Coordinates of C-alpha atoms in Angstrom, one line a residue:
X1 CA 8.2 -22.6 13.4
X2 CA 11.1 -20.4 13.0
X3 CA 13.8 -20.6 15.9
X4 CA 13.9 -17.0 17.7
X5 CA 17.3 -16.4 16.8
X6 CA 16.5 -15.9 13.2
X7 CA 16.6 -12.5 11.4
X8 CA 15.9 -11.4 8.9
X9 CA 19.1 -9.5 6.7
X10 CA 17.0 -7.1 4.4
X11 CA 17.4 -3.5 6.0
X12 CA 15.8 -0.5 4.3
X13 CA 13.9 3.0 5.7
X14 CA 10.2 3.4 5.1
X15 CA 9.1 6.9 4.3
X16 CA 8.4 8.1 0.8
X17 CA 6.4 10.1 -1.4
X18 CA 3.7 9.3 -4.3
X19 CA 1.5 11.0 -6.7
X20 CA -1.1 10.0 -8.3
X21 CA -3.2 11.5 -11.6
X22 CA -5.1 10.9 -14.8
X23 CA -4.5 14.2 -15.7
X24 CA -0.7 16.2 -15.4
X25 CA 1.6 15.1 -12.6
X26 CA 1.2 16.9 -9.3
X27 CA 4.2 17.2 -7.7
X28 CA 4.8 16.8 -3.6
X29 CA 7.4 18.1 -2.0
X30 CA 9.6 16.4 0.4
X31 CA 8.0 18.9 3.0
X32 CA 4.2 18.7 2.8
X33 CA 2.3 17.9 5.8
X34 CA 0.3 14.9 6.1
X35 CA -3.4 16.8 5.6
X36 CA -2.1 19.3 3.0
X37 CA -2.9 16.8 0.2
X38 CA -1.4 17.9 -3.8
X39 CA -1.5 20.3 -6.1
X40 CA -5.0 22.5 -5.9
X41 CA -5.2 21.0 -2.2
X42 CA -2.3 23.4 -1.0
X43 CA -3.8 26.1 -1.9
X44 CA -7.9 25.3 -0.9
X45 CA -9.9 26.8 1.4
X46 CA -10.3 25.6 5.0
X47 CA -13.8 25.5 5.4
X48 CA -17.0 23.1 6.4
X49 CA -18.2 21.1 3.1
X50 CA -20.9 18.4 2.8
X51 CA -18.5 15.2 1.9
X52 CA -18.6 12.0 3.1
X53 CA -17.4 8.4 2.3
X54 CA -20.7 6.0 2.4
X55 CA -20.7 2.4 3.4
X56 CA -21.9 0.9 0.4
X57 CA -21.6 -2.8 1.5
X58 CA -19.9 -5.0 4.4
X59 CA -18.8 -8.4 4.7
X60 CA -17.0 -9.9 7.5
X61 CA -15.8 -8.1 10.5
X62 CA -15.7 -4.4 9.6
X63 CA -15.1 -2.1 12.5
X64 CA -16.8 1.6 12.2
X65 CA -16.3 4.4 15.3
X66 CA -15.6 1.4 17.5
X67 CA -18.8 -1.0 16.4
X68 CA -19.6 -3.3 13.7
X69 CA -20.3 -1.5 10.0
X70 CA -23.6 -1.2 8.7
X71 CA -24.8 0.0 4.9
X72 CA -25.5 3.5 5.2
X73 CA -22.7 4.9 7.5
X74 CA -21.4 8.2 6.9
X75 CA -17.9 8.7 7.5
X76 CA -17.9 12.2 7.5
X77 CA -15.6 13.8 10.0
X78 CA -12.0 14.0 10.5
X79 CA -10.7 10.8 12.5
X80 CA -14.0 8.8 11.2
X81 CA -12.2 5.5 10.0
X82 CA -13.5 1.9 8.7
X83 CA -11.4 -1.0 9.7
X84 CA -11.9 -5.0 8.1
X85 CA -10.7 -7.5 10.0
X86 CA -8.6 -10.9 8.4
X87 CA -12.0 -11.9 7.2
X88 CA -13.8 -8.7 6.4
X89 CA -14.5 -6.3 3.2
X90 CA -16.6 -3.1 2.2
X91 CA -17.0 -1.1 -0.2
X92 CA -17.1 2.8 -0.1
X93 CA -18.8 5.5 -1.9
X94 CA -17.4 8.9 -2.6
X95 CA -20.0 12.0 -2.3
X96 CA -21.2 13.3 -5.6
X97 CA -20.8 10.0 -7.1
X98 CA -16.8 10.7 -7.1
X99 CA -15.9 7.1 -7.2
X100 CA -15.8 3.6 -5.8
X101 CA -13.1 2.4 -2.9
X102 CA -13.3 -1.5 -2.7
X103 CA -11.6 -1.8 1.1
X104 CA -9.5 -5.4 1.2
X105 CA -9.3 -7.2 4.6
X106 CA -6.9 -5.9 7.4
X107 CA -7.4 -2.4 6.1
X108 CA -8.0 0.7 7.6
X109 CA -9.1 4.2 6.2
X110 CA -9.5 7.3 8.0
X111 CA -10.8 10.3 7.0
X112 CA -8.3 13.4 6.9
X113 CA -9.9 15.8 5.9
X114 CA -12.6 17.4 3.4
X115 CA -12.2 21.0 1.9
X116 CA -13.3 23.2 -1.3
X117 CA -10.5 24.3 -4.2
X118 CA -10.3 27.9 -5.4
X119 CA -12.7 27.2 -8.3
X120 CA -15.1 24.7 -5.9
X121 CA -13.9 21.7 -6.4
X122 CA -14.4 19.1 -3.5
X123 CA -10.9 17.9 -2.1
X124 CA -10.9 14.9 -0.2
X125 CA -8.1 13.6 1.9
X126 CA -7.8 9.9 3.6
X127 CA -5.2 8.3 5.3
X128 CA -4.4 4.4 5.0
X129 CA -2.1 3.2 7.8
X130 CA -2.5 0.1 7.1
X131 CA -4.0 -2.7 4.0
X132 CA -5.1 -2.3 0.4
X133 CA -7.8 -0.5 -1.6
X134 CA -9.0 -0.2 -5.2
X135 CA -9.9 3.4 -6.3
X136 CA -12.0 3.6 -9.1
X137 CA -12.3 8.0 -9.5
X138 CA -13.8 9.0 -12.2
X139 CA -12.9 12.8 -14.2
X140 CA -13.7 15.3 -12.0
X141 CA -15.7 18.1 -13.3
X142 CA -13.9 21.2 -11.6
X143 CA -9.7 21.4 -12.1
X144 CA -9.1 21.9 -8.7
X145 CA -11.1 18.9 -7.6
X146 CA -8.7 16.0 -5.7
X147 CA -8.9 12.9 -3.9
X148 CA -5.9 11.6 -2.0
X149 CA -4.6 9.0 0.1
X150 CA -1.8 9.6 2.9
X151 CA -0.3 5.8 3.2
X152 CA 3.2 5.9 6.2
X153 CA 5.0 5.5 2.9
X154 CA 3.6 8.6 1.3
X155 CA 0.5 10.7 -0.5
X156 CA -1.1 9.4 -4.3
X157 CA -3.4 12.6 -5.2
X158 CA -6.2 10.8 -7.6
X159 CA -7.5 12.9 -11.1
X160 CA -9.9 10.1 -12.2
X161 CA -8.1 7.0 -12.6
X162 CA -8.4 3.0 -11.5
X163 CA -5.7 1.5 -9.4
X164 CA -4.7 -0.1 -5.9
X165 CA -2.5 1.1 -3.3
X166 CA -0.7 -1.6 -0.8
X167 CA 0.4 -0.2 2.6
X168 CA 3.0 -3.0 4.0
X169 CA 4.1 -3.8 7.4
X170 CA 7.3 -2.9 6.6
X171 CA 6.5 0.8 5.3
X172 CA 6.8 0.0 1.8
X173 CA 3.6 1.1 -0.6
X174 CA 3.1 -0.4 -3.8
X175 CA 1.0 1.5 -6.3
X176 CA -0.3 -0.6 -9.4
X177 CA -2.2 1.7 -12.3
X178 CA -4.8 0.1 -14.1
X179 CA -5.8 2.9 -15.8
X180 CA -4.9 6.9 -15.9
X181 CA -1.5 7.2 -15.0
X182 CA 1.0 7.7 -11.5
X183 CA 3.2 10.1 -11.5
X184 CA 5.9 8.9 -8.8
X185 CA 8.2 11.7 -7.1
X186 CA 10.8 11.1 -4.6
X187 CA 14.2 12.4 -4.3
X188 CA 13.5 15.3 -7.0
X189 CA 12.6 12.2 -9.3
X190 CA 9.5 11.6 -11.3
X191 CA 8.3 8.7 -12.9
X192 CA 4.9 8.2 -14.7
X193 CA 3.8 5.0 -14.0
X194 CA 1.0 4.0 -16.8
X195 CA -2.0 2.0 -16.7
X196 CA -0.8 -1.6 -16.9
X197 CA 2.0 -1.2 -14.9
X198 CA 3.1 -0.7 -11.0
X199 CA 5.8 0.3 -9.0
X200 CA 7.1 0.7 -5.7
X201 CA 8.6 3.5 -3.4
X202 CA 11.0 3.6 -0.6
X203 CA 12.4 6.5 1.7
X204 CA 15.6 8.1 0.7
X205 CA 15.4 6.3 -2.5
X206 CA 14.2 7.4 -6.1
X207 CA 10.8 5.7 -7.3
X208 CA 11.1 2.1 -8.5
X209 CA 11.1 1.9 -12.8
X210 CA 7.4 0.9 -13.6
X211 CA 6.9 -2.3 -14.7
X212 CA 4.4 -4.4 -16.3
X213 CA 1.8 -5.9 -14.3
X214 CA 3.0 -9.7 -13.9
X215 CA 0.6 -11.2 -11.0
X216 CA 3.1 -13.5 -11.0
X217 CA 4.0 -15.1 -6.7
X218 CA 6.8 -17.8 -8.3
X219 CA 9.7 -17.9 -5.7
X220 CA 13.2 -18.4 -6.0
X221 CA 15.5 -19.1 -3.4
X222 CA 18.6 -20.3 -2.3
X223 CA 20.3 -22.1 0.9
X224 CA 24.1 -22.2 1.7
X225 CA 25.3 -24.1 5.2
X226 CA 28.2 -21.8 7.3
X227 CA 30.5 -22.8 9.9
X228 CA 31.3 -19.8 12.1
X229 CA 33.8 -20.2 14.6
X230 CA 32.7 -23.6 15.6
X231 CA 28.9 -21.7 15.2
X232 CA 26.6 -23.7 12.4
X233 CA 24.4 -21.7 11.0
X234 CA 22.0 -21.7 8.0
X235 CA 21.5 -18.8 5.3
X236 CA 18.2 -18.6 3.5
X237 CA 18.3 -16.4 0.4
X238 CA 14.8 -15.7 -1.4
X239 CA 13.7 -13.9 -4.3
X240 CA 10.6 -12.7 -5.8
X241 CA 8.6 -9.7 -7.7
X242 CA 9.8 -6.9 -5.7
X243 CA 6.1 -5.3 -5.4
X244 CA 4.5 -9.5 -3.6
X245 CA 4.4 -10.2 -0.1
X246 CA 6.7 -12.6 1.4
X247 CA 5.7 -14.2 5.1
X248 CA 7.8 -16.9 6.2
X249 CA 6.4 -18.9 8.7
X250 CA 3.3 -16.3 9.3
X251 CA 5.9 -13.4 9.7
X252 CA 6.2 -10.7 7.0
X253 CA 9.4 -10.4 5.4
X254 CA 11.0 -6.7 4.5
X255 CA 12.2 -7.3 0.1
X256 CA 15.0 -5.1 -1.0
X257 CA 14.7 -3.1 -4.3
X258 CA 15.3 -6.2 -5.8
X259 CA 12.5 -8.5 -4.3
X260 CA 15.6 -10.1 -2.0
X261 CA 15.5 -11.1 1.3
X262 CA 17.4 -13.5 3.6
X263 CA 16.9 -15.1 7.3
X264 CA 19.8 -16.6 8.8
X265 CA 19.0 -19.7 11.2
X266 CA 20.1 -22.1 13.2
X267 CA 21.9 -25.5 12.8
X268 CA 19.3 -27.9 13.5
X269 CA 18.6 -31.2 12.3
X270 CA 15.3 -30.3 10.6
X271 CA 13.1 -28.2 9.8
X272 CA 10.6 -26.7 8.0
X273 CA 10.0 -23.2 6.8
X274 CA 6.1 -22.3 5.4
X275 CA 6.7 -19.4 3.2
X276 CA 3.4 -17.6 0.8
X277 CA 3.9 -15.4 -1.5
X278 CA 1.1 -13.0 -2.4
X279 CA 0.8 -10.7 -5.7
X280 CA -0.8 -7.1 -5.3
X281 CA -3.4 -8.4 -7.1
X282 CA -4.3 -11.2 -4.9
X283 CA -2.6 -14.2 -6.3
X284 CA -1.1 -16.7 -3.8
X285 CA 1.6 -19.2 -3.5
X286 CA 2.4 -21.7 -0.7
X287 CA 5.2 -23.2 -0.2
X288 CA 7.0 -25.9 2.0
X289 CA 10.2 -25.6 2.1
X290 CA 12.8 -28.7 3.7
X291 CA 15.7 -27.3 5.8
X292 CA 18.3 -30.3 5.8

């Protein structure tokens, strides 16, 4: 394992905005409150609706209102969330046969709200803290109808499209568009990102330039020995696909723009570091890496 006196160099903030839509881009202002949703959803009524998210199917250690999940749970009022464990899966139904959510393990969703558009439309509004979910929406009959998803990153407001949102540890969200389109606003920038292609967002910083879906976890990296004021010291330098996951030694690792990241470590005879790399589409790599 890593010696505590490692850390990790990569330094970025972790708040940023998304949109999401098959149909026009809806744009969210730097201001919008976490329930408000996009587009018709600032401007719909505040009143009861029959909505729900259904529990279509469980697998593994999925957590509903504190117990284990069941087919047929309704989660149907604001704060109702589903949470999978390392080993746990579900998939969601949206009411009015809206859509599909495929829930990945060590994911949370929690409902945020449901309300009706000017012209009726249903607008529903979920946040994910946490994890990774497949959306499959289809066209929504009425305009002002919107599905959205609040991650700590930001808000993707869904027209009828297919794609995956990744909530990281480290704030970051990835956002990769099978099919529809993603239009991607932050800093008074906006970015369509097109079925077959993802991105990335980070606070403070326009959207990442779409690019094509590579499912690809290869990892390059880098080691130079230092001498410090008598202090030995070892830099690791890594890089991979901006959008994968990098956990060194079971510990997720923060990537720059650039899918860079560095620990600095200690001077030691040996050692060892165990570094995966995962895709956003699932794809791992392990690797064992000698420290000399």
């Amino acid at each position: 394992m890593l010696s505590p006196h490692y850390t990790n160099q990569s330094n970025f903030s972790t708040a940023s905005w998304y949109t999401v839509a098959a149909i026009g881009i809806f744009f969210v202002p730097s201001a919008v409150i976490p329930w408000q949703g996009v587009g018709y959803a600032q401007t719909s009524l505040q009143v009861r609706t029959n909505q729900w998210l259904k529990v279509e199917q469980v697998s593994g250690n999925v957590k509903y209102r504190n117990r284990a999940a069941k087919v047929g749970d309704r989660l149907q009022a604001v704060n109702d969330e589903i949470s999978t464990g390392n080993n746990g899966s579900a998939v969601l139904s949206v009411d009015t046969a809206v859509g599909t959510i495929y829930v990945a393990p060590n994911t949370t969703i929690r409902i945020s709200g449901f309300r009706i558009a000017p012209d009726n439309g249903r607008i529903t509004n979920l946040f994910v803290p946490r994890g990774k979910a497949r959306l499959q929406i289809r066209k929504f009959t009425h305009r002002g109808s919107q599905l959205s998803i609040q991650t700590p990153a930001g808000i993707s407001g869904v027209r009828g499209t297919d794609f995956s949102i990744l909530a990281k540890t480290d704030g970051k969200t990835v956002l990769t568009t099978y099919k529809g389109s993603v239009a991607s606003t932050s800093q008074n920038q906006t970015i369509l990102v097109k079925g077959g292609t993802e991105n990335f967002m980070i606070a403070g910083q326009p959207p990442s330039t779409p690019m094509p879906i590579k499912n690809d976890p290869t990892l390059r990296y880098a080691i130079d020995r230092r001498l410090v004021a008598s202090q030995r010291s070892i830099l690791f330098m890594g890089y991979t696909n901006p959008v994968n996951t990098v956990t060194v030694d079971g510990i997720e690792q923060t990537l720059d723009r650039n899918g860079r990241f560095s620990l600095l470590l200690p001077a030691v005879s040996t050692l060892t570091l165990k570094i995966t790399v995962e895709t956003p589409q699932g794809k791992v790599n392990p690797y064992e890496i000698p420290i000399l």
